[in-house]
MMTF fields as JSON, N, C-alpha, C and O atoms, coordinates in Angstrom:
{
  "mmtfVersion": "1.0.0",
  "mmtfProducer": "UNKNOWN",
  "numBonds": 459,
  "numAtoms": 460,
  "numGroups": 115,
  "numChains": 1,
  "numModels": 1,
  "chainsPerModel": [1],
  "groupsPerChain": [115],
  "chainIdList": ["A"],
  "bondAtomList": [4, 2, 8, 6, 12, 10, 16, 14, 20, 18, 24, 22, 28, 26, 32, 30, 36, 34, 40, 38, 44, 42, 48, 46, 52, 50, 56, 54, 60, 58, 64, 62, 68, 66, 72, 70, 76, 74, 80, 78, 84, 82, 88, 86, 92, 90, 96, 94, 100, 98, 104, 102, 108, 106, 112, 110, 116, 114, 120, 118, 124, 122, 128, 126, 132, 130, 136, 134, 140, 138, 144, 142, 148, 146, 152, 150, 156, 154, 160, 158, 164, 162, 168, 166, 172, 170, 176, 174, 180, 178, 184, 182, 188, 186, 192, 190, 196, 194, 200, 198, 204, 202, 208, 206, 212, 210, 216, 214, 220, 218, 224, 222, 228, 226, 232, 230, 236, 234, 240, 238, 244, 242, 248, 246, 252, 250, 256, 254, 260, 258, 264, 262, 268, 266, 272, 270, 276, 274, 280, 278, 284, 282, 288, 286, 292, 290, 296, 294, 300, 298, 304, 302, 308, 306, 312, 310, 316, 314, 320, 318, 324, 322, 328, 326, 332, 330, 336, 334, 340, 338, 344, 342, 348, 346, 352, 350, 356, 354, 360, 358, 364, 362, 368, 366, 372, 370, 376, 374, 380, 378, 384, 382, 388, 386, 392, 390, 396, 394, 400, 398, 404, 402, 408, 406, 412, 410, 416, 414, 420, 418, 424, 422, 428, 426, 432, 430, 436, 434, 440, 438, 444, 442, 448, 446, 452, 450, 456, 454],
  "bondOrderList": [1, 1, 1, 1, 1, 1, 1, 1, 1, 1, 1, 1, 1, 1, 1, 1, 1, 1, 1, 1, 1, 1, 1, 1, 1, 1, 1, 1, 1, 1, 1, 1, 1, 1, 1, 1, 1, 1, 1, 1, 1, 1, 1, 1, 1, 1, 1, 1, 1, 1, 1, 1, 1, 1, 1, 1, 1, 1, 1, 1, 1, 1, 1, 1, 1, 1, 1, 1, 1, 1, 1, 1, 1, 1, 1, 1, 1, 1, 1, 1, 1, 1, 1, 1, 1, 1, 1, 1, 1, 1, 1, 1, 1, 1, 1, 1, 1, 1, 1, 1, 1, 1, 1, 1, 1, 1, 1, 1, 1, 1, 1, 1, 1, 1],
  "groupList": [{"groupName": "VAL", "atomNameList": ["N", "CA", "C", "O"], "elementList": ["N", "C", "C", "O"], "formalChargeList": [0, 0, 0, 0], "bondAtomList": [1, 0, 2, 1, 3, 2], "bondOrderList": [1, 1, 2], "singleLetterCode": "V", "chemCompType": "L-PEPTIDE LINKING"}, {"groupName": "ILE", "atomNameList": ["N", "CA", "C", "O"], "elementList": ["N", "C", "C", "O"], "formalChargeList": [0, 0, 0, 0], "bondAtomList": [1, 0, 2, 1, 3, 2], "bondOrderList": [1, 1, 2], "singleLetterCode": "I", "chemCompType": "L-PEPTIDE LINKING"}, {"groupName": "GLU", "atomNameList": ["N", "CA", "C", "O"], "elementList": ["N", "C", "C", "O"], "formalChargeList": [0, 0, 0, 0], "bondAtomList": [1, 0, 2, 1, 3, 2], "bondOrderList": [1, 1, 2], "singleLetterCode": "E", "chemCompType": "L-PEPTIDE LINKING"}, {"groupName": "PRO", "atomNameList": ["N", "CA", "C", "O"], "elementList": ["N", "C", "C", "O"], "formalChargeList": [0, 0, 0, 0], "bondAtomList": [1, 0, 2, 1, 3, 2], "bondOrderList": [1, 1, 2], "singleLetterCode": "P", "chemCompType": "L-PEPTIDE LINKING"}, {"groupName": "ASN", "atomNameList": ["N", "CA", "C", "O"], "elementList": ["N", "C", "C", "O"], "formalChargeList": [0, 0, 0, 0], "bondAtomList": [1, 0, 2, 1, 3, 2], "bondOrderList": [1, 1, 2], "singleLetterCode": "N", "chemCompType": "L-PEPTIDE LINKING"}, {"groupName": "TRP", "atomNameList": ["N", "CA", "C", "O"], "elementList": ["N", "C", "C", "O"], "formalChargeList": [0, 0, 0, 0], "bondAtomList": [1, 0, 2, 1, 3, 2], "bondOrderList": [1, 1, 2], "singleLetterCode": "W", "chemCompType": "L-PEPTIDE LINKING"}, {"groupName": "ALA", "atomNameList": ["N", "CA", "C", "O"], "elementList": ["N", "C", "C", "O"], "formalChargeList": [0, 0, 0, 0], "bondAtomList": [1, 0, 2, 1, 3, 2], "bondOrderList": [1, 1, 2], "singleLetterCode": "A", "chemCompType": "L-PEPTIDE LINKING"}, {"groupName": "SER", "atomNameList": ["N", "CA", "C", "O"], "elementList": ["N", "C", "C", "O"], "formalChargeList": [0, 0, 0, 0], "bondAtomList": [1, 0, 2, 1, 3, 2], "bondOrderList": [1, 1, 2], "singleLetterCode": "S", "chemCompType": "L-PEPTIDE LINKING"}, {"groupName": "ARG", "atomNameList": ["N", "CA", "C", "O"], "elementList": ["N", "C", "C", "O"], "formalChargeList": [0, 0, 0, 0], "bondAtomList": [1, 0, 2, 1, 3, 2], "bondOrderList": [1, 1, 2], "singleLetterCode": "R", "chemCompType": "L-PEPTIDE LINKING"}, {"groupName": "PHE", "atomNameList": ["N", "CA", "C", "O"], "elementList": ["N", "C", "C", "O"], "formalChargeList": [0, 0, 0, 0], "bondAtomList": [1, 0, 2, 1, 3, 2], "bondOrderList": [1, 1, 2], "singleLetterCode": "F", "chemCompType": "L-PEPTIDE LINKING"}, {"groupName": "LYS", "atomNameList": ["N", "CA", "C", "O"], "elementList": ["N", "C", "C", "O"], "formalChargeList": [0, 0, 0, 0], "bondAtomList": [1, 0, 2, 1, 3, 2], "bondOrderList": [1, 1, 2], "singleLetterCode": "K", "chemCompType": "L-PEPTIDE LINKING"}, {"groupName": "HIS", "atomNameList": ["N", "CA", "C", "O"], "elementList": ["N", "C", "C", "O"], "formalChargeList": [0, 0, 0, 0], "bondAtomList": [1, 0, 2, 1, 3, 2], "bondOrderList": [1, 1, 2], "singleLetterCode": "H", "chemCompType": "L-PEPTIDE LINKING"}, {"groupName": "ASP", "atomNameList": ["N", "CA", "C", "O"], "elementList": ["N", "C", "C", "O"], "formalChargeList": [0, 0, 0, 0], "bondAtomList": [1, 0, 2, 1, 3, 2], "bondOrderList": [1, 1, 2], "singleLetterCode": "D", "chemCompType": "L-PEPTIDE LINKING"}, {"groupName": "LEU", "atomNameList": ["N", "CA", "C", "O"], "elementList": ["N", "C", "C", "O"], "formalChargeList": [0, 0, 0, 0], "bondAtomList": [1, 0, 2, 1, 3, 2], "bondOrderList": [1, 1, 2], "singleLetterCode": "L", "chemCompType": "L-PEPTIDE LINKING"}, {"groupName": "TYR", "atomNameList": ["N", "CA", "C", "O"], "elementList": ["N", "C", "C", "O"], "formalChargeList": [0, 0, 0, 0], "bondAtomList": [1, 0, 2, 1, 3, 2], "bondOrderList": [1, 1, 2], "singleLetterCode": "Y", "chemCompType": "L-PEPTIDE LINKING"}, {"groupName": "THR", "atomNameList": ["N", "CA", "C", "O"], "elementList": ["N", "C", "C", "O"], "formalChargeList": [0, 0, 0, 0], "bondAtomList": [1, 0, 2, 1, 3, 2], "bondOrderList": [1, 1, 2], "singleLetterCode": "T", "chemCompType": "L-PEPTIDE LINKING"}, {"groupName": "CYS", "atomNameList": ["N", "CA", "C", "O"], "elementList": ["N", "C", "C", "O"], "formalChargeList": [0, 0, 0, 0], "bondAtomList": [1, 0, 2, 1, 3, 2], "bondOrderList": [1, 1, 2], "singleLetterCode": "C", "chemCompType": "L-PEPTIDE LINKING"}, {"groupName": "GLY", "atomNameList": ["N", "CA", "C", "O"], "elementList": ["N", "C", "C", "O"], "formalChargeList": [0, 0, 0, 0], "bondAtomList": [1, 0, 2, 1, 3, 2], "bondOrderList": [1, 1, 2], "singleLetterCode": "G", "chemCompType": "PEPTIDE LINKING"}, {"groupName": "GLN", "atomNameList": ["N", "CA", "C", "O"], "elementList": ["N", "C", "C", "O"], "formalChargeList": [0, 0, 0, 0], "bondAtomList": [1, 0, 2, 1, 3, 2], "bondOrderList": [1, 1, 2], "singleLetterCode": "Q", "chemCompType": "L-PEPTIDE LINKING"}, {"groupName": "MET", "atomNameList": ["N", "CA", "C", "O"], "elementList": ["N", "C", "C", "O"], "formalChargeList": [0, 0, 0, 0], "bondAtomList": [1, 0, 2, 1, 3, 2], "bondOrderList": [1, 1, 2], "singleLetterCode": "M", "chemCompType": "L-PEPTIDE LINKING"}],
  "groupTypeList": [0, 1, 2, 0, 3, 4, 5, 4, 6, 5, 3, 7, 8, 9, 5, 10, 6, 8, 5, 8, 11, 1, 8, 8, 12, 11, 13, 9, 14, 9, 15, 3, 3, 6, 13, 16, 12, 13, 13, 13, 8, 6, 17, 13, 18, 3, 0, 8, 0, 16, 14, 15, 17, 7, 5, 17, 19, 15, 3, 14, 13, 4, 10, 0, 14, 8, 5, 7, 7, 2, 0, 1, 10, 11, 5, 3, 3, 13, 5, 3, 1, 10, 6, 17, 14, 13, 4, 9, 13, 7, 6, 15, 8, 13, 17, 12, 9, 1, 8, 0, 14, 6, 1, 8, 15, 15, 8, 12, 2, 7, 18, 2, 2, 17, 2],
  "groupIdList": [1, 2, 3, 4, 5, 6, 7, 8, 9, 10, 11, 12, 13, 14, 15, 16, 17, 18, 19, 20, 21, 22, 23, 24, 25, 26, 27, 28, 29, 30, 31, 32, 33, 34, 35, 36, 37, 38, 39, 40, 41, 42, 43, 44, 45, 46, 47, 48, 49, 50, 51, 52, 53, 54, 55, 56, 57, 58, 59, 60, 61, 62, 63, 64, 65, 66, 67, 68, 69, 70, 71, 72, 73, 74, 75, 76, 77, 78, 79, 80, 81, 82, 83, 84, 85, 86, 87, 88, 89, 90, 91, 92, 93, 94, 95, 96, 97, 98, 99, 100, 101, 102, 103, 104, 105, 106, 107, 108, 109, 110, 111, 112, 113, 114, 115],
  "secStructList": [7, 3, 3, 3, 3, 5, 6, 6, 1, 2, 2, 2, 2, 2, 2, 4, 4, 4, 7, 6, 6, 7, 7, 6, 6, 7, 7, 7, 7, 5, 7, 2, 2, 2, 2, 2, 2, 2, 2, 2, 2, 6, 6, 3, 3, 3, 3, 3, 3, 3, 3, 3, 7, 7, 6, 6, 2, 2, 2, 2, 2, 2, 2, 2, 7, 6, 6, 2, 2, 2, 2, 2, 2, 2, 7, 4, 4, 4, 2, 2, 2, 2, 2, 2, 2, 2, 2, 2, 2, 2, 2, 6, 6, 7, 7, 1, 3, 3, 3, 3, 3, 3, 3, 3, 7, 1, 7, 7, 2, 2, 2, 2, 2, 2, 7],
  "xCoordList": [0.864, 0.0, 0.899, 1.86, 0.565, 1.28, 0.246, -0.736, 0.481, -0.413, 0.439, 1.34, 0.145, 0.9, -0.072, -1.21, 0.363, -0.487, -0.796, 0.058, -2.018, -2.473, -2.214, -2.899, -1.237, -0.868, -1.998, -2.047, -2.907, -4.048, -5.236, -6.244, -5.145, -6.283, -6.6, -5.723, -7.877, -8.304, -7.531, -7.131, -7.304, -6.561, -5.149, -4.665, -4.481, -3.12, -3.144, -2.252, -4.157, -4.257, -4.657, -4.224, -5.478, -5.934, -4.842, -4.572, -4.209, -3.232, -1.832, -1.018, -1.541, -0.225, 0.903, 0.922, 1.818, 2.982, 2.597, 3.401, 1.384, 0.942, 0.127, -0.412, 0.038, -0.714, -0.1, 1.122, -0.918, -0.436, 0.518, 1.225, 0.56, 1.448, 2.776, 3.598, 2.997, 4.295, 5.224, 5.158, 6.089, 6.979, 8.358, 8.524, 9.335, 10.719, 10.925, 11.785, 10.155, 10.359, 9.659, 9.805, 8.915, 8.325, 9.205, 9.189, 9.965, 10.887, 10.195, 10.616, 9.138, 8.402, 6.913, 6.465, 6.162, 4.703, 4.155, 4.719, 3.06, 2.556, 1.103, 0.301, 0.789, -0.59, -0.932, -0.018, -2.19, -2.513, -1.878, -1.309, -1.944, -1.301, 0.216, 0.788, 0.859, 2.319, 2.7, 3.687, 1.93, 2.231, 2.019, 2.832, 0.94, 0.696, 1.792, 2.222, 2.247, 3.335, 4.621, 5.33, 4.919, 6.109, 6.032, 7.021, 4.862, 4.691, 4.866, 5.491, 4.321, 4.494, 5.967, 6.423, 6.705, 8.148, 8.914, 9.962, 8.387, 9.039, 8.601, 8.986, 7.795, 7.358, 6.127, 5.864, 5.371, 4.152, 2.95, 2.98, 1.908, 0.684, -0.362, -0.857, -0.712, -1.776, -3.093, -3.495, -3.75, -5.021, -6.19, -7.344, -5.898, -6.958, -6.364, -5.319, -7.036, -6.628, -7.773, -8.914, -7.461, -8.458, -8.019, -6.833, -8.974, -8.711, -9.203, -10.389, -8.314, -8.665, -8.292, -7.794, -8.531, -8.154, -9.338, -10.318, -9.237, -10.371, -10.127, -10.852, -9.122, -8.719, -8.2, -8.06, -7.914, -7.393, -8.435, -8.11, -9.682, -10.757, -10.676, -11.142, -10.097, -10.062, -9.361, -9.885, -8.19, -7.584, -8.474, -8.468, -9.241, -10.126, -11.291, -11.715, -11.798, -12.852, -12.341, -13.074, -11.084, -10.512, -10.447, -10.573, -10.252, -10.214, -11.592, -11.712, -12.632, -13.987, -14.439, -14.932, -14.26, -14.641, -13.453, -13.144, -12.797, -11.581, -11.789, -10.851, -12.973, -13.245, -13.742, -13.949, -13.941, -14.624, -13.896, -14.537, -12.566, -11.867, -11.979, -12.096, -11.946, -12.088, -13.485, -13.652, -14.489, -15.864, -16.012, -16.595, -15.492, -15.603, -14.883, -15.389, -13.712, -12.941, -13.592, -13.579, -14.162, -14.539, -16.035, -16.434, -16.865, -18.297, -18.931, -19.141, -19.244, -19.737, -20.894, -20.917, -21.873, -22.96, -22.499, -23.201, -21.34, -20.846, -20.016, -19.719, -19.633, -18.803, -19.451, -18.755, -20.773, -21.374, -21.28, -21.141, -21.355, -21.226, -19.814, -19.624, -18.819, -17.429, -17.187, -16.551, -17.69, -17.512, -18.183, -17.627, -19.37, -20.062, -19.282, -19.193, -18.713, -17.897, -16.668, -16.36, -15.967, -14.773, -15.132, -14.402, -16.242, -16.679, -17.049, -16.77, -17.674, -18.004, -16.737, -16.668, -15.735, -14.484, -13.802, -13.208, -13.879, -13.273, -14.024, -13.405, -15.351, -16.152, -16.033, -16.089, -15.872, -15.756, -14.302, -14.008, -13.4, -11.957, -11.434, -10.53, -12.003, -11.594, -10.676, -10.183, -10.436, -9.562, -8.163, -7.704, -7.487, -6.154, -5.026, -3.858, -5.373, -4.375, -4.737, -5.912, -3.72, -3.901, -3.438, -2.356, -4.241, -3.828, -3.916, -4.977, -2.788, -2.745, -2.388, -1.409, -3.202, -2.939, -2.325, -2.877, -1.195, -0.509, 0.02, 0.249, 0.206, 0.785, 2.039, 2.171, 2.941, 4.194, 3.889, 3.18, 4.432, 4.186, 5.404, 5.281, 6.59, 7.809, 8.373, 8.209, 9.033, 9.637, 10.936, 11.708, 11.16, 12.384, 13.52, 13.36, 14.668, 15.805, 16.287, 16.697, 16.246, 16.724, 15.818, 16.302, 14.533, 13.633, 13.889, 13.814, 14.19, 14.44, 15.684, 15.717, 16.727, 17.966, 17.74, 18.389, 16.825, 16.58, 15.758, 15.709, 15.12, 14.255, 15.022, 14.442],
  "yCoordList": [-1.175, 0.0, 1.223, 1.314, 2.156, 3.431, 4.543, 4.437, 5.606, 6.759, 8.009, 8.245, 8.803, 10.021, 11.136, 10.858, 12.39, 13.474, 13.3, 12.87, 13.638, 13.501, 14.793, 15.796, 14.761, 15.944, 16.388, 17.551, 15.473, 15.813, 16.351, 16.722, 16.403, 16.844, 18.312, 19.114, 18.632, 20.01, 21.008, 22.055, 20.725, 21.703, 21.97, 23.098, 20.956, 21.191, 22.112, 22.942, 21.963, 22.83, 24.243, 25.211, 24.363, 25.685, 26.449, 27.612, 25.777, 26.448, 26.482, 27.322, 25.586, 25.49, 25.457, 24.551, 26.389, 26.365, 26.558, 26.281, 27.026, 27.215, 26.034, 26.086, 24.968, 23.779, 23.244, 23.259, 22.777, 22.36, 21.176, 20.936, 20.429, 19.266, 19.57, 18.669, 20.794, 21.17, 21.356, 22.35, 20.364, 20.379, 19.894, 19.218, 20.255, 19.848, 18.339, 17.808, 17.637, 16.197, 15.399, 14.177, 16.056, 15.39, 15.693, 16.802, 14.695, 14.893, 14.813, 15.468, 14.017, 13.828, 13.903, 13.613, 14.289, 14.332, 13.468, 13.438, 12.766, 11.784, 12.027, 12.491, 11.702, 11.571, 10.086, 9.266, 9.717, 8.282, 7.434, 6.388, 7.83, 6.99, 6.877, 5.809, 7.962, 7.932, 7.015, 6.285, 7.049, 6.193, 4.719, 3.868, 4.422, 3.032, 2.552, 1.402, 3.401, 3.038, 2.754, 1.795, 3.573, 3.367, 2.033, 1.306, 1.722, 0.457, -0.729, -1.726, -0.627, -1.697, -1.911, -3.049, -0.825, -0.919, -1.56, -2.17, -1.418, -1.992, -3.437, -4.039, -3.995, -5.369, -5.542, -6.637, -4.472, -4.526, -4.266, -3.378, -5.041, -4.888, -4.133, -4.665, -2.896, -2.19, -2.965, -3.361, -3.172, -3.892, -2.987, -3.304, -1.876, -0.943, 0.446, 0.61, 1.44, 2.833, 3.57, 3.529, 4.241, 5.013, 6.467, 6.782, 7.317, 8.739, 9.111, 8.965, 9.588, 9.893, 11.332, 12.056, 11.728, 13.067, 14.008, 13.793, 15.034, 15.931, 17.349, 18.273, 17.523, 18.857, 19.714, 20.927, 19.112, 19.889, 20.792, 21.895, 20.346, 21.189, 21.41, 22.437, 20.47, 20.611, 21.895, 22.579, 22.262, 23.521, 24.738, 25.69, 24.707, 25.831, 25.866, 26.934, 24.683, 24.634, 25.148, 25.809, 24.846, 25.32, 26.835, 27.426, 27.469, 28.941, 29.516, 30.57, 28.813, 29.289, 28.937, 29.786, 27.668, 27.181, 26.437, 25.333, 27.0, 26.403, 24.977, 24.18, 24.655, 23.348, 22.345, 21.181, 22.754, 21.896, 20.593, 19.546, 20.63, 19.388, 18.358, 17.165, 18.794, 17.864, 17.267, 16.082, 18.085, 17.58, 16.565, 15.5, 16.88, 15.976, 14.663, 13.592, 14.733, 13.523, 12.663, 11.436, 13.291, 12.544, 12.443, 11.811, 13.032, 12.959, 12.015, 12.399, 10.785, 9.759, 10.157, 9.72, 10.972, 11.316, 12.041, 12.011, 12.685, 13.387, 12.502, 12.907, 11.309, 10.439, 10.089, 10.078, 9.799, 9.508, 10.69, 10.491, 11.907, 13.081, 13.148, 13.373, 12.95, 12.957, 11.816, 12.017, 10.62, 9.471, 9.735, 9.401, 10.331, 10.656, 11.638, 11.483, 12.656, 13.651, 12.991, 13.23, 12.159, 11.493, 10.492, 10.37, 9.778, 8.848, 9.587, 9.107, 10.751, 11.562, 11.97, 11.849, 12.454, 12.868, 11.681, 11.828, 10.518, 9.321, 8.883, 8.606, 8.818, 8.353, 9.277, 8.822, 10.56, 11.52, 11.758, 12.594, 11.01, 11.129, 12.542, 13.016, 13.197, 14.554, 14.622, 15.699, 13.493, 13.497, 13.956, 13.767, 14.555, 15.086, 14.105, 14.492, 12.831, 11.77, 10.613, 10.368, 9.907, 8.675, 7.55, 7.628, 6.512, 5.309, 4.152, 3.887, 3.462, 2.348, 1.076, 1.029, 0.053, -1.276, -2.068, -2.094, -2.706, -3.441, -4.759, -4.908, -5.712, -6.997, -7.221, -6.691, -8.0, -8.302, -9.262, -10.252, -8.962, -9.813, -10.62, -11.602, -10.217, -10.951, -11.582, -11.056, -12.701, -13.385, -12.697, -12.264, -12.606, -12.029, -13.039, -14.214, -12.587, -13.482, -14.173, -15.333, -13.487, -14.083, -15.263, -16.234, -15.19, -16.296, -17.467, -18.624, -17.17, -18.248, -19.042, -20.26, -18.35, -19.035, -19.974, -21.015, -19.614, -20.416, -21.663, -22.558, -21.745, -22.902, -24.037, -25.08],
  "zCoordList": [0.0, 0.0, 0.0, 0.764, -0.872, -0.896, -0.989, -1.724, -0.235, -0.274, -0.396, 0.409, -1.41, -1.672, -2.059, -2.44, -1.965, -2.445, -3.93, -4.706, -4.314, -5.689, -6.464, -6.261, -7.338, -8.108, -9.031, -9.432, -9.374, -10.224, -9.445, -10.047, -8.144, -7.327, -7.593, -7.913, -7.45, -7.658, -6.79, -7.299, -5.499, -4.687, -5.212, -5.118, -5.762, -6.273, -7.489, -7.664, -8.319, -9.506, -9.114, -9.739, -8.085, -7.653, -6.909, -7.21, -5.923, -5.063, -5.664, -5.28, -6.597, -7.245, -6.204, -5.37, -6.221, -5.319, -3.853, -2.962, -3.596, -2.208, -1.69, -0.585, -2.488, -2.057, -0.783, -0.631, 0.127, 1.453, 1.418, 2.398, 0.319, 0.239, -0.454, -0.62, -0.854, -1.403, -0.208, 0.516, -0.03, 1.142, 0.73, -0.285, 1.538, 1.243, 1.315, 0.613, 2.147, 2.277, 1.169, 1.114, 0.3, -0.863, -2.075, -2.61, -2.491, -3.603, -4.952, -5.905, -5.043, -6.288, -6.0, -4.89, -7.0, -6.912, -8.036, -9.13, -7.773, -8.715, -9.085, -8.274, -10.333, -10.761, -10.621, -10.535, -10.595, -10.484, -11.593, -11.279, -12.879, -13.895, -13.717, -13.935, -13.327, -13.15, -11.984, -12.07, -10.902, -9.759, -10.121, -9.76, -10.826, -11.244, -12.193, -12.097, -13.098, -14.005, -13.233, -13.538, -12.247, -11.425, -10.675, -10.59, -10.139, -9.433, -10.383, -10.02, -11.594, -12.582, -12.912, -13.021, -13.071, -13.361, -12.211, -12.419, -10.998, -9.819, -9.57, -8.567, -10.486, -10.339, -9.475, -8.978, -9.291, -8.498, -9.402, -10.254, -9.206, -10.0, -9.181, -8.187, -9.579, -8.859, -8.976, -10.069, -7.844, -7.861, -7.474, -7.765, -6.827, -6.446, -6.271, -5.642, -6.83, -6.672, -5.985, -6.446, -4.884, -4.138, -4.093, -4.185, -3.955, -3.797, -2.416, -2.118, -1.574, -0.192, 0.117, -0.745, 1.329, 1.755, 1.747, 1.035, 2.532, 2.775, 2.273, 2.643, 1.442, 0.965, 2.111, 1.955, 3.251, 4.378, 5.003, 5.441, 5.053, 5.57, 7.079, 7.571, 7.82, 9.276, 9.724, 10.603, 9.158, 9.598, 9.337, 10.117, 8.237, 7.957, 8.949, 9.389, 9.289, 10.297, 11.636, 12.371, 11.953, 13.216, 13.267, 14.339, 12.122, 12.108, 12.407, 13.031, 11.958, 12.186, 13.606, 14.349, 13.959, 15.284, 15.864, 15.416, 16.824, 17.379, 17.882, 17.877, 18.304, 18.887, 17.856, 18.198, 16.606, 15.637, 15.333, 15.233, 15.183, 14.825, 15.941, 15.664, 17.188, 18.306, 18.337, 18.627, 18.039, 18.012, 16.888, 17.09, 15.709, 14.565, 14.86, 14.522, 15.483, 15.784, 16.854, 16.754, 17.879, 19.076, 19.338, 20.316, 18.511, 18.758, 17.753, 16.602, 18.158, 17.234, 16.331, 15.18, 16.785, 15.857, 14.587, 13.576, 14.625, 13.436, 12.514, 11.39, 12.955, 12.129, 10.796, 9.781, 10.748, 9.434, 8.462, 7.256, 8.982, 8.12, 7.553, 6.358, 8.429, 7.968, 6.981, 5.946, 7.293, 6.397, 5.058, 4.011, 5.077, 3.832, 2.983, 1.765, 3.63, 2.929, 2.303, 1.136, 3.079, 2.565, 1.465, 0.481, 1.621, 0.577, -0.702, -1.8, -0.565, -1.734, -2.483, -3.707, -1.745, -2.388, -3.052, -4.12, -2.441, -3.017, -4.271, -5.298, -4.197, -5.336, -6.537, -7.679, -6.29, -7.393, -7.792, -8.647, -7.16, -7.424, -7.166, -7.855, -6.183, -5.844, -4.633, -4.297, -3.97, -2.8, -3.148, -4.275, -2.195, -2.484, -2.191, -2.149, -1.987, -1.847, -2.764, -3.04, -3.23, -3.989, -3.078, -2.496, -2.95, -2.22, -3.207, -3.772, -3.412, -4.351, -3.591, -2.846, -3.799, -3.276, -4.429, -5.528, -4.182, -5.242, -4.693, -3.492, -5.605, -5.236, -6.069, -7.172, -5.534, -6.23, -7.376, -7.195, -8.557, -9.722, -10.128, -10.861, -9.659, -9.999, -8.749, -7.649, -8.916, -7.767, -7.376, -8.232, -6.107, -5.574, -5.751, -5.42, -6.271, -6.522, -5.256, -5.309, -4.121, -2.876, -2.472, -1.891, -2.768, -2.463, -3.399, -2.986, -4.658, -5.615, -5.238, -5.412, -4.712, -4.338, -3.159, -3.063, -2.262, -1.069, -1.342, -0.499, -2.483, -2.774, -3.399, -3.703]
}
């Protein structure tokens, strides 16, 4: 499983260099096709691609209501609303993260030597 910021996400196109995921510790940024291609080259077969992330709405909610993120995190009646929002972003491929599940397609040489 690998999860990285989605370079194709709407927030990245809107905010460009000010996007919240532009950081020094991120050396490369990926689109879903580029990440799947990289995994294939590494001998991994992508089996599922998900779009996750909330566009970073929690910090904005905190500016409006300082207590909002704690309420959203810890108050069970609001969890379905949060889950619905995240599911909507995932289903519409609007999430600002890509999560790819992949399986190994080639045998590791070290395993072959041991057999």
